[in-house]
Amino acid sequence: MELEEDEYVEYVPVAKRRALEAKKTLLRHQRKGKPIRDTGSSCALGDETLDDDDDSPPSSSANKPPAAESKPPPSLLVQATQLKRKQPAITRAEQLVQQEIEIIQDLLSSGRKPLMSVSELAKGIAYTEPLPTGWKPPLRYRRMPSEDRDAIRKQWHIVVDGEEIPPPVSNFRDMKFPDPILEVLKVKGISRPTPIQLQGLPVVLSGRDMIGISSTGSGKTLVFVLPLIMIALQEEWMMPVGPGEGPLGLIVCPTRELARQTYDVVQQFLAPMAENVGYPELRCLLGIGGIDNRLELASVVKNKGVHIVVATPGRLKDMLAKKKMRLDICRFLTLDEADKLVDGDFEDVTRDIFDHLKGQRQTLLFSATMPTKVHEFARRALVKPVTVSVGRAGAANLDVIQEVEYVKQEAKIVYLLECLQKTPPPVVVFCENNAAVCKVHEYLLVKGVDAVSFYGKEMEQTDRDRAVALFKAGKKDVLVATDGASKGLDFPNIQHVINYDMPAEIENYVHRIGRTGRCGKTGLATTFINSQQSETTLLDLKHLLQEARQRIPPVLAELSDPVELGVVGTAANADGCAYCGGLGHRISSCPKLEQQRSQQLASLRSRDYFGSGGYRGEM
Ligand code: AMP
């Protein structure tokens, strides 16, 4: 198509157009007295082009030179830079702390409160006062000056946090336990409270919510079992639990074996009580996967009513969903190994359980490891909580001698035999997975060692129970197990724990070695390390050994350590990673957090939106 002559517009090359634009901008700035940015291309502007093509209206100020005498105000960018320079410089350590606070805040705000029910959250119900129990420490304890209370706490390395903390009580009789309970304690050879009991029992008996942090084997179980029995007694005397009713109190444990063990402790106290004249029959039910408890559900809950239930999350959820049991009158809730229940695989199931609670309850959380994140999470949902810690959360039991040895992967199995000679039995050998357990177990059997094995869900529950029972009864010398046996299980007088595989998470290491050195006795732990472990794991181990004043093997001493190099502030490192408690790294490089984030992402990607239901398996 041909163009009419008057329609024709002369083509101006791009470079020339840019130059024209730049010239216009320059003139505009000169008129307004603004400083001019160096725009590169505009510098190449020819003078004649500038004059010829300026089509902007003439102005009186246009010819004036840029005002040198009245200096233009600095641009916002310049002002911001100047302000930044004036601010005191923050150190790398402060930057890291700030960064960590942000990560923790982010983690805390990213989820629903796991320790409250949906209806409480929806209705905005917030309990402000603890439930009354009627229990008070004897007068002399109540009148004890705060300096004396602090002196006792200091003596036993007890650190408390919270409002109006009840005083420590130094013997069981002063805690006003009924005679049948005192009698059982005597029979069990328990004469004086351990530090966590000394302070924890008065707190729980007073009806306060509590976060109890104490090393493995320190006697935590009695801190929640005894007050729960007292509550059940009190309620039964006032208004007996009837058919279909109950429980009054619930204890949730992450593993079946721990639940069974806790149930056994409860029964040890309940059985003699029922035989005592003047004491009512109190009923306890065990709810764990792998066993058929329909009969007990019918005979205990349906026909008589139940006072105490000890359960694992999966089975509990199942019983509640099938309406075999209700939590309408439950007013006492304990989460044992709470960090595992509140955070991680069980988080969703724990939330579901809270949805079944109908009123205010006393909530207790116990663990040897309690990362800051879980602690903060819990504090937000509890009522005037008291935190009682004996030693740093996540610290190793000081009664355990920790030996770490470099053993090549292929040499481990042979060296294990030699290592078993270090102490007499019983010994627990921990392996990373089921396959390793089977391999080590078979090897030991071939070599004539009287060993049993224990591993996760793939093992029949009856076989698991049998293995634990045989080992507990002293009929087997060695237990070869996965981490499932490391949480809270109380095997009597374990002489030696061998970590055939060093666990990736330092929390698991703390739980594992805690199977020995229990309640004041000394134990030994030997850990094999080699190039299979990540540097973070080894650094965590090194710092844990340092904290417990144990010998550091050369292979760990030689590690390039960001804490020692000052890359990570040592002061800020005192409590370790806020997510997993490891002392050798910070939350920003936490392998556990990274792993959980990638798991979350993976589960989001593969989520079944059409609802297959179910829950991730309990051990
Ligand atoms: P736990 O940390 O609750 O698993 O308890 C570990 C072991 O310590 C169990 O065998 C308890 O029977 C025992 N135990 C609990 N309290 C005491 C105490 N005050 N004195 C001596 N042993 C105790």
XYZ file of C-alpha atoms and ligand atoms in Angstrom:
642
model
C 0.000 0.000 0.000
C 1.325 3.398 -0.923
C 1.341 6.247 1.591
C 0.072 9.737 0.841
C 2.843 12.323 0.978
C 1.419 14.248 3.980
C 1.036 10.994 5.941
C 4.707 10.294 5.699
C 6.620 10.588 9.007
C 10.355 10.650 8.737
C 12.046 7.629 10.379
C 14.178 8.607 13.385
C 16.801 6.034 14.416
C 16.490 4.618 17.924
C 19.795 6.136 19.110
C 18.671 9.551 17.995
C 15.273 9.164 19.693
C 16.980 8.204 22.942
C 19.261 11.207 22.680
C 16.261 13.477 22.213
C 14.499 12.011 25.223
C 17.624 12.441 27.323
C 17.997 16.024 26.230
C 14.388 16.783 27.225
C 14.918 15.194 30.625
C 18.122 17.150 31.126
C 16.411 20.426 30.385
C 13.474 19.617 32.644
C 15.858 18.860 35.534
C 17.802 22.032 34.921
C 14.607 24.061 35.107
C 13.556 22.383 38.364
C 17.085 22.640 39.818
C 17.344 18.854 40.330
C 20.680 17.038 40.140
C 21.137 15.015 37.002
C 21.852 11.329 36.926
C 24.540 10.117 34.611
C 22.558 8.123 32.097
C 25.402 7.062 29.916
C 23.855 7.452 26.487
C 22.735 11.012 27.162
C 26.385 12.011 27.635
C 26.980 11.390 23.968
C 24.433 14.043 23.094
C 25.418 16.429 20.259
C 24.840 20.141 20.968
C 23.108 20.855 17.724
C 20.610 18.069 18.346
C 19.847 19.536 21.732
C 19.065 23.000 20.380
C 17.279 22.006 17.239
C 14.802 19.605 18.635
C 13.781 21.064 21.937
C 10.055 21.549 21.673
C 9.393 22.264 25.341
C 7.887 25.667 26.226
C 10.461 28.424 26.923
C 10.936 29.288 30.546
C 12.655 32.163 32.315
C 14.681 29.818 34.492
C 15.661 27.600 31.630
C 18.812 29.537 30.853
C 19.961 29.760 34.457
C 22.845 27.455 35.416
C 21.990 24.782 38.025
C 21.793 26.546 41.403
C 25.204 26.014 42.992
C 24.526 28.291 45.951
C 21.154 26.628 46.996
C 22.261 22.972 47.203
C 19.435 20.568 46.319
C 18.223 18.210 49.077
C 19.684 14.715 48.830
C 17.567 12.067 47.168
C 15.675 9.505 49.283
C 18.219 6.893 48.325
C 21.071 9.044 49.547
C 19.155 9.866 52.740
C 18.550 6.170 53.433
C 22.239 5.358 52.917
C 23.237 8.194 55.238
C 20.805 6.980 57.921
C 22.150 3.448 57.630
C 25.702 4.718 58.077
C 24.692 6.593 61.223
C 23.186 3.456 62.808
C 25.535 1.487 65.105
C 27.003 -1.460 63.202
C 25.486 -4.819 64.202
C 27.784 -7.716 64.584
C 27.556 -10.959 62.630
C 26.405 -12.736 65.793
C 23.587 -10.217 66.311
C 22.575 -10.626 62.702
C 22.413 -14.391 63.172
C 20.348 -14.071 66.346
C 17.928 -11.735 64.542
C 17.726 -14.155 61.648
C 16.989 -17.031 64.027
C 14.276 -15.108 65.847
C 12.632 -14.500 62.488
C 12.813 -18.197 61.565
C 11.290 -19.225 64.905
C 8.545 -16.581 64.641
C 7.818 -17.823 61.174
C 7.583 -21.422 62.388
C 5.384 -20.450 65.315
C 2.990 -18.430 63.224
C 2.777 -20.959 60.434
C 0.554 -23.480 62.182
C -2.621 -23.800 64.177
C -2.164 -24.033 67.912
C -1.819 -27.776 68.376
C -2.762 -27.842 72.058
C -6.253 -26.374 71.719
C -9.423 -27.746 70.224
C -11.005 -26.314 67.088
C -14.058 -25.175 69.032
C -11.910 -23.386 71.615
C -10.088 -21.603 68.845
C -13.291 -20.787 66.976
C -15.035 -19.456 70.074
C -11.900 -17.687 71.262
C -12.005 -19.561 74.574
C -8.891 -18.887 76.618
C -8.605 -20.262 80.144
C -6.823 -17.917 82.479
C -6.740 -19.707 85.833
C -5.510 -23.232 86.606
C -8.032 -25.851 87.709
C -8.273 -26.050 91.506
C -7.253 -29.356 93.106
C -7.526 -28.636 96.817
C -3.929 -29.804 97.329
C -1.597 -27.517 99.240
C 1.948 -28.131 100.433
C 2.296 -28.294 104.244
C 2.447 -24.951 106.003
C 6.186 -25.003 106.604
C 6.784 -25.227 102.860
C 4.279 -22.491 102.137
C 6.034 -20.256 104.659
C 9.465 -21.037 103.267
C 11.159 -17.777 102.180
C 11.835 -17.508 98.485
C 15.621 -17.482 99.078
C 15.360 -20.903 100.744
C 13.244 -22.250 97.887
C 15.830 -20.960 95.424
C 18.654 -22.503 97.441
C 17.008 -25.947 97.264
C 16.461 -25.550 93.526
C 20.054 -24.486 93.054
C 21.299 -27.452 95.048
C 19.473 -29.847 92.715
C 20.116 -27.885 89.484
C 16.420 -27.198 89.067
C 15.475 -24.219 86.924
C 11.895 -22.970 87.109
C 9.964 -20.464 85.084
C 6.416 -19.200 85.553
C 4.159 -17.322 87.940
C 3.479 -18.265 91.584
C 5.539 -21.439 91.498
C 4.752 -23.898 94.323
C 7.689 -24.656 96.647
C 9.878 -27.745 96.242
C 8.864 -30.494 98.665
C 11.637 -32.772 99.835
C 9.792 -35.983 100.749
C 6.846 -38.036 99.553
C 5.077 -38.039 102.931
C 4.930 -34.223 102.918
C 3.313 -34.421 99.506
C 0.387 -36.061 101.319
C 0.157 -39.196 99.220
C -2.177 -41.790 100.721
C -0.667 -44.771 102.510
C -1.127 -47.330 99.687
C 0.915 -45.079 97.371
C 3.634 -44.568 99.986
C 3.707 -48.325 100.521
C 4.275 -49.041 96.792
C 7.047 -46.440 96.671
C 8.705 -48.195 99.595
C 8.399 -51.597 97.949
C 9.958 -50.184 94.773
C 12.860 -48.858 96.826
C 11.944 -45.265 96.086
C 12.657 -43.360 99.284
C 13.412 -39.785 98.233
C 12.127 -37.718 95.312
C 14.509 -37.094 92.415
C 15.019 -33.396 91.450
C 12.262 -33.418 88.826
C 9.893 -35.026 91.364
C 10.917 -32.654 94.149
C 9.707 -29.631 92.203
C 7.455 -31.220 89.580
C 5.131 -33.078 91.953
C 4.104 -29.956 93.970
C 3.506 -28.114 90.687
C 1.273 -30.845 89.257
C -0.488 -31.590 92.558
C -1.382 -27.867 92.758
C -3.245 -28.221 89.462
C -0.779 -26.240 87.393
C 0.025 -26.856 83.745
C 3.622 -27.918 83.463
C 6.413 -28.407 80.973
C 8.869 -30.856 82.512
C 12.321 -31.144 81.001
C 14.643 -33.624 82.566
C 17.152 -36.139 81.357
C 16.159 -39.686 80.536
C 15.707 -41.981 83.522
C 15.284 -39.143 86.006
C 11.940 -40.330 87.354
C 9.574 -38.219 85.217
C 6.852 -40.879 85.008
C 5.878 -40.568 88.655
C 5.500 -36.789 88.277
C 2.389 -37.324 86.180
C 1.252 -40.761 87.337
C 0.956 -40.030 91.071
C -1.017 -36.753 90.805
C -3.333 -38.392 88.252
C -4.086 -41.196 90.698
C -4.786 -38.557 93.376
C -7.230 -36.758 91.064
C -8.940 -40.020 90.158
C -9.251 -40.897 93.871
C -10.688 -37.505 94.739
C -13.207 -37.608 91.891
C -14.208 -41.196 92.641
C -14.880 -40.304 96.266
C -16.937 -37.261 95.287
C -18.802 -38.679 92.308
C -17.971 -42.221 91.149
C -17.319 -42.777 87.469
C -20.235 -44.738 85.990
C -20.617 -47.172 83.053
C -19.526 -45.667 79.757
C -17.890 -42.724 81.478
C -14.286 -41.644 81.577
C -11.437 -41.342 81.434
C -10.713 -38.577 83.908
C -7.097 -38.554 82.867
C -5.262 -39.414 79.695
C -1.583 -40.179 79.148
C -0.411 -40.156 75.533
C 2.923 -41.760 74.582
C 4.540 -41.873 71.133
C 5.457 -45.582 71.226
C 3.503 -48.685 72.161
C 6.235 -49.949 74.467
C 6.427 -46.675 76.373
C 2.635 -46.683 76.728
C 2.702 -50.236 78.043
C 5.459 -49.412 80.482
C 3.571 -46.364 81.779
C 0.387 -48.451 82.055
C 2.340 -50.999 84.124
C 3.541 -48.236 86.476
C -0.047 -46.998 86.925
C -1.243 -50.545 87.621
C 1.515 -51.076 90.186
C -0.067 -48.295 92.243
C -3.724 -49.061 91.520
C -3.674 -52.784 92.305
C -2.677 -52.519 96.006
C -5.014 -49.571 96.454
C -8.023 -51.661 95.430
C -7.060 -54.201 98.097
C -6.964 -51.537 100.823
C -10.124 -51.082 102.825
C -11.569 -47.623 102.328
C -10.085 -47.090 98.866
C -12.195 -47.375 95.723
C -11.333 -49.453 92.683
C -9.654 -47.257 90.070
C -9.589 -48.591 86.515
C -6.923 -48.020 83.876
C -7.040 -48.969 80.199
C -4.192 -49.445 77.731
C -4.939 -48.304 74.175
C -2.165 -49.207 71.762
C -1.989 -50.464 68.212
C -1.165 -54.097 67.522
C -3.353 -55.491 70.308
C -7.024 -56.259 70.301
C -8.498 -54.430 73.279
C -12.167 -54.683 72.322
C -12.802 -56.946 75.288
C -11.271 -54.496 77.757
C -13.089 -51.599 76.128
C -16.343 -53.446 76.689
C -15.612 -54.650 80.216
C -13.851 -51.547 81.535
C -15.218 -48.539 79.713
C -18.708 -49.709 78.727
C -19.639 -51.738 81.786
C -17.899 -49.890 84.603
C -16.306 -46.670 83.386
C -12.612 -45.878 83.233
C -10.481 -43.480 85.289
C -7.167 -43.472 83.451
C -6.277 -44.254 79.832
C -2.708 -44.688 78.616
C -2.569 -44.710 74.823
C -0.612 -44.132 71.667
C -1.988 -41.417 69.345
C -3.092 -43.720 66.522
C -5.156 -46.133 68.613
C -6.560 -43.287 70.675
C -7.746 -41.484 67.573
C -9.319 -44.706 66.384
C -11.146 -45.329 69.695
C -12.431 -41.762 69.736
C -13.518 -41.834 66.102
C -15.428 -45.078 66.690
C -16.965 -43.578 69.828
C -15.639 -46.418 71.989
C -14.558 -43.773 74.450
C -15.172 -40.081 74.976
C -13.098 -37.315 76.488
C -16.035 -35.254 77.844
C -14.934 -35.518 81.462
C -11.201 -35.744 80.865
C -9.540 -33.033 82.940
C -5.949 -34.236 83.064
C -3.803 -34.706 79.983
C -0.170 -35.745 79.803
C 1.923 -35.869 76.666
C 4.994 -37.964 77.387
C 7.963 -37.423 75.071
C 5.910 -34.376 74.174
C 8.209 -32.939 71.545
C 7.552 -36.026 69.429
C 3.779 -35.605 69.830
C 3.438 -31.859 69.374
C 5.787 -31.585 66.437
C 6.540 -34.049 63.686
C 4.693 -37.160 62.570
C 2.076 -37.124 65.328
C 1.209 -33.427 65.147
C -2.060 -33.917 63.254
C -3.263 -36.803 65.412
C -2.460 -34.869 68.599
C -4.541 -31.987 67.277
C -7.438 -34.338 66.623
C -7.262 -35.592 70.195
C -7.547 -32.045 71.510
C -10.704 -31.614 69.449
C -12.372 -34.283 71.595
C -11.703 -32.464 74.877
C -14.741 -30.625 76.132
C -13.576 -28.364 78.942
C -10.567 -27.022 80.714
C -7.942 -29.578 81.629
C -4.592 -29.662 83.303
C -1.988 -30.206 80.597
C 1.453 -31.628 81.222
C 4.258 -32.027 78.734
C 7.337 -34.068 79.509
C 10.498 -34.821 77.631
C 14.255 -34.984 77.861
C 14.509 -32.984 74.671
C 12.360 -29.901 74.152
C 13.462 -27.605 71.340
C 12.656 -23.913 71.790
C 10.071 -24.067 69.040
C 8.015 -26.770 70.757
C 8.472 -25.117 74.138
C 7.200 -21.780 72.835
C 4.362 -23.482 71.001
C 3.263 -25.190 74.192
C 3.603 -22.178 76.467
C 1.174 -20.245 74.271
C -1.600 -22.788 74.730
C -1.126 -23.752 78.390
C -2.704 -21.973 81.352
C -0.169 -20.138 83.522
C 2.354 -22.891 82.826
C 5.331 -23.658 85.003
C 8.462 -24.925 83.293
C 10.602 -27.164 85.449
C 13.923 -28.155 83.932
C 16.701 -30.147 85.434
C 19.704 -29.512 83.201
C 19.568 -28.190 79.638
C 16.821 -29.626 77.461
C 18.548 -32.039 75.152
C 21.626 -32.426 77.316
C 22.978 -35.909 77.834
C 22.569 -37.695 81.143
C 25.714 -36.899 83.123
C 25.721 -40.358 84.692
C 26.623 -41.868 81.339
C 30.282 -42.213 80.330
C 30.295 -41.514 76.614
C 32.963 -43.106 74.434
C 33.127 -42.319 70.732
C 35.265 -44.455 68.445
C 36.128 -44.175 64.779
C 35.301 -47.556 63.211
C 35.251 -48.119 59.451
C 31.872 -49.238 58.134
C 33.083 -52.687 57.098
C 34.899 -53.260 60.407
C 31.916 -52.430 62.640
C 30.334 -55.844 62.886
C 33.567 -57.536 63.937
C 34.471 -54.770 66.367
C 31.015 -55.034 67.927
C 31.939 -58.406 69.452
C 35.019 -56.868 71.064
C 33.002 -53.898 72.255
C 30.470 -56.166 73.953
C 33.290 -57.335 76.240
C 33.573 -53.883 77.826
C 30.846 -54.565 80.394
C 28.728 -57.442 81.616
C 25.155 -57.695 80.222
C 22.545 -56.359 79.746
C 23.600 -54.340 76.696
C 21.479 -52.499 74.111
C 22.809 -52.145 70.553
C 21.111 -49.454 68.471
C 21.038 -49.655 64.673
C 19.721 -47.255 62.073
C 17.066 -49.439 60.454
C 15.337 -52.816 60.481
C 17.761 -54.343 57.992
C 20.756 -53.405 60.124
C 19.014 -54.783 63.240
C 18.410 -58.131 61.520
C 21.983 -58.301 60.215
C 23.558 -57.542 63.605
C 21.125 -59.841 65.435
C 21.890 -62.759 63.137
C 25.620 -62.180 63.443
C 25.448 -62.137 67.236
C 23.370 -65.325 67.308
C 25.914 -67.062 65.038
C 28.667 -65.964 67.414
C 26.772 -67.423 70.350
C 25.552 -64.178 71.930
C 22.170 -64.473 73.610
C 20.481 -61.608 71.764
C 16.952 -60.517 70.857
C 15.892 -58.003 68.270
C 13.328 -55.230 68.306
C 12.314 -52.990 65.441
C 9.475 -50.927 64.071
C 6.062 -51.513 62.617
C 7.128 -54.411 60.400
C 7.592 -56.593 63.485
C 4.483 -58.252 64.915
C 3.384 -56.605 68.151
C 3.453 -59.922 70.017
C 7.087 -60.440 68.926
C 7.951 -56.914 70.020
C 6.327 -57.456 73.402
C 8.084 -60.795 73.767
C 11.498 -59.294 72.970
C 11.053 -56.454 75.476
C 9.702 -58.804 78.163
C 12.573 -61.306 77.751
C 15.163 -58.580 77.876
C 13.543 -56.799 80.823
C 13.387 -60.061 82.732
C 17.132 -60.586 82.214
C 16.591 -63.703 80.085
C 18.510 -62.206 77.155
C 21.881 -60.472 77.341
C 21.696 -58.172 74.358
C 18.848 -56.244 72.754
C 19.475 -55.128 69.171
C 16.994 -52.370 68.354
C 16.026 -49.373 66.267
C 15.151 -45.996 67.764
C 11.712 -47.329 68.697
C 13.298 -48.735 71.850
C 15.104 -45.521 72.690
C 12.257 -43.304 73.845
C 11.453 -43.562 77.514
C 11.769 -47.346 77.832
C 12.995 -48.278 81.271
C 15.151 -51.391 81.098
C 16.600 -52.185 84.480
C 20.343 -51.802 85.022
C 21.519 -51.500 81.427
C 25.308 -51.577 81.644
C 26.186 -50.482 78.175
C 24.510 -48.812 75.182
C 26.271 -49.301 71.847
C 25.373 -47.024 68.963
C 26.299 -49.355 66.130
C 25.063 -46.572 63.831
C 25.278 -43.000 65.033
C 21.789 -41.454 64.585
C 21.538 -38.448 62.291
C 19.617 -36.452 64.906
C 21.428 -35.705 68.128
C 18.115 -35.872 70.070
C 17.933 -39.574 69.236
C 21.478 -40.035 70.490
C 20.485 -38.434 73.826
C 17.431 -40.700 74.131
C 19.428 -43.808 73.201
C 22.270 -43.353 75.666
C 19.660 -42.510 78.282
C 18.729 -46.215 78.461
C 21.706 -46.563 80.783
C 22.840 -44.532 83.797
C 19.300 -44.341 85.118
C 18.277 -42.904 88.474
C 21.727 -42.215 89.845
C 23.511 -45.313 88.499
C 26.501 -44.964 86.188
C 26.364 -46.352 82.655
C 28.544 -46.599 79.574
C 27.731 -45.617 75.991
C 29.947 -46.453 73.013
C 29.280 -44.880 69.651
C 30.810 -45.913 66.328
C 31.403 -43.060 63.929
C 32.939 -42.901 60.465
C 32.654 -41.058 57.181
C 28.972 -42.026 56.863
C 27.935 -39.319 59.331
C 27.305 -35.762 58.229
C 29.528 -33.020 59.575
C 26.560 -31.410 61.344
C 25.824 -34.628 63.224
C 29.464 -34.964 64.259
C 29.645 -31.323 65.361
C 26.501 -31.779 67.446
C 28.051 -34.850 69.018
C 31.311 -33.039 69.718
C 29.534 -30.208 71.534
C 27.386 -32.609 73.501
C 30.518 -34.428 74.664
C 32.144 -31.109 75.556
C 29.090 -30.064 77.551
C 29.123 -33.351 79.492
C 32.917 -33.046 79.981
C 33.649 -36.241 78.118
C 36.789 -37.130 76.158
C 36.728 -35.747 72.615
C 38.269 -38.199 70.128
C 40.836 -36.669 67.713
C 38.543 -37.187 64.714
C 35.969 -34.865 66.299
C 38.540 -32.432 67.715
C 39.948 -31.882 64.235
C 36.609 -30.928 62.684
C 36.357 -27.401 61.350
C 33.953 -25.952 63.868
C 31.945 -22.807 63.051
C 31.276 -22.235 66.759
C 34.965 -22.320 67.656
C 35.867 -20.249 64.617
C 33.436 -17.597 65.791
C 31.339 -17.841 62.625
C 28.474 -18.745 64.939
C 28.377 -16.773 68.179
C 29.191 -19.012 71.133
C 27.034 -17.009 73.542
C 24.085 -17.327 71.214
C 24.870 -21.006 70.917
C 24.359 -21.780 74.597
C 20.986 -23.461 74.055
C 21.854 -24.900 70.685
C 19.663 -25.031 67.613
C 16.206 -23.741 68.471
C 14.639 -26.445 66.352
C 16.416 -29.644 67.326
C 18.598 -28.608 70.257
C 21.861 -29.653 68.556
C 24.796 -27.642 69.874
C 26.962 -27.821 66.769
C 24.762 -25.828 64.421
C 22.085 -23.126 64.359
C 18.450 -23.279 63.252
C 19.360 -21.670 59.928
C 21.327 -24.798 59.002
C 19.299 -27.379 60.936
C 19.206 -30.678 59.037
C 16.045 -31.775 60.851
C 14.185 -28.609 59.885
C 15.376 -28.964 56.327
C 14.252 -32.573 56.217
C 10.839 -31.733 57.664
C 10.348 -28.908 55.225
C 11.138 -31.154 52.294
C 8.825 -33.826 53.707
C 6.056 -31.243 54.020
C 6.619 -30.145 50.455
C 6.576 -33.734 49.254
C 3.362 -34.473 51.142
C 1.750 -31.330 49.726
C 2.644 -32.470 46.262
C 1.309 -35.968 46.777
C -1.705 -35.092 48.940
C -4.743 -37.200 48.301
C -7.456 -34.567 48.115
C -10.162 -37.173 47.782
C -9.457 -38.333 51.292
C -8.066 -41.725 51.935
C -7.924 -40.666 55.590
C -5.717 -42.477 58.055
C -2.745 -41.266 59.943
C 0.970 -41.785 59.714
C 1.956 -44.803 61.673
C 2.975 -44.906 65.274
C 5.981 -46.999 66.166
P 11.520 -42.745 84.533
O 12.485 -41.624 84.207
O 10.244 -42.244 85.062
O 11.379 -43.681 83.390
O 12.146 -43.582 85.747
C 13.322 -44.310 85.621
C 13.497 -45.310 86.742
O 13.720 -44.650 87.983
C 12.296 -46.224 86.999
O 12.778 -47.532 87.141
C 11.721 -45.751 88.305
O 11.138 -46.794 89.047
C 12.918 -45.216 89.016
N 12.615 -44.117 89.958
C 11.660 -43.189 89.824
N 11.694 -42.334 90.858
C 12.688 -42.711 91.652
C 13.219 -42.208 92.901
N 12.695 -41.154 93.491
N 14.253 -42.867 93.442
C 14.784 -43.952 92.848
N 14.335 -44.482 91.676
C 13.303 -43.866 91.082
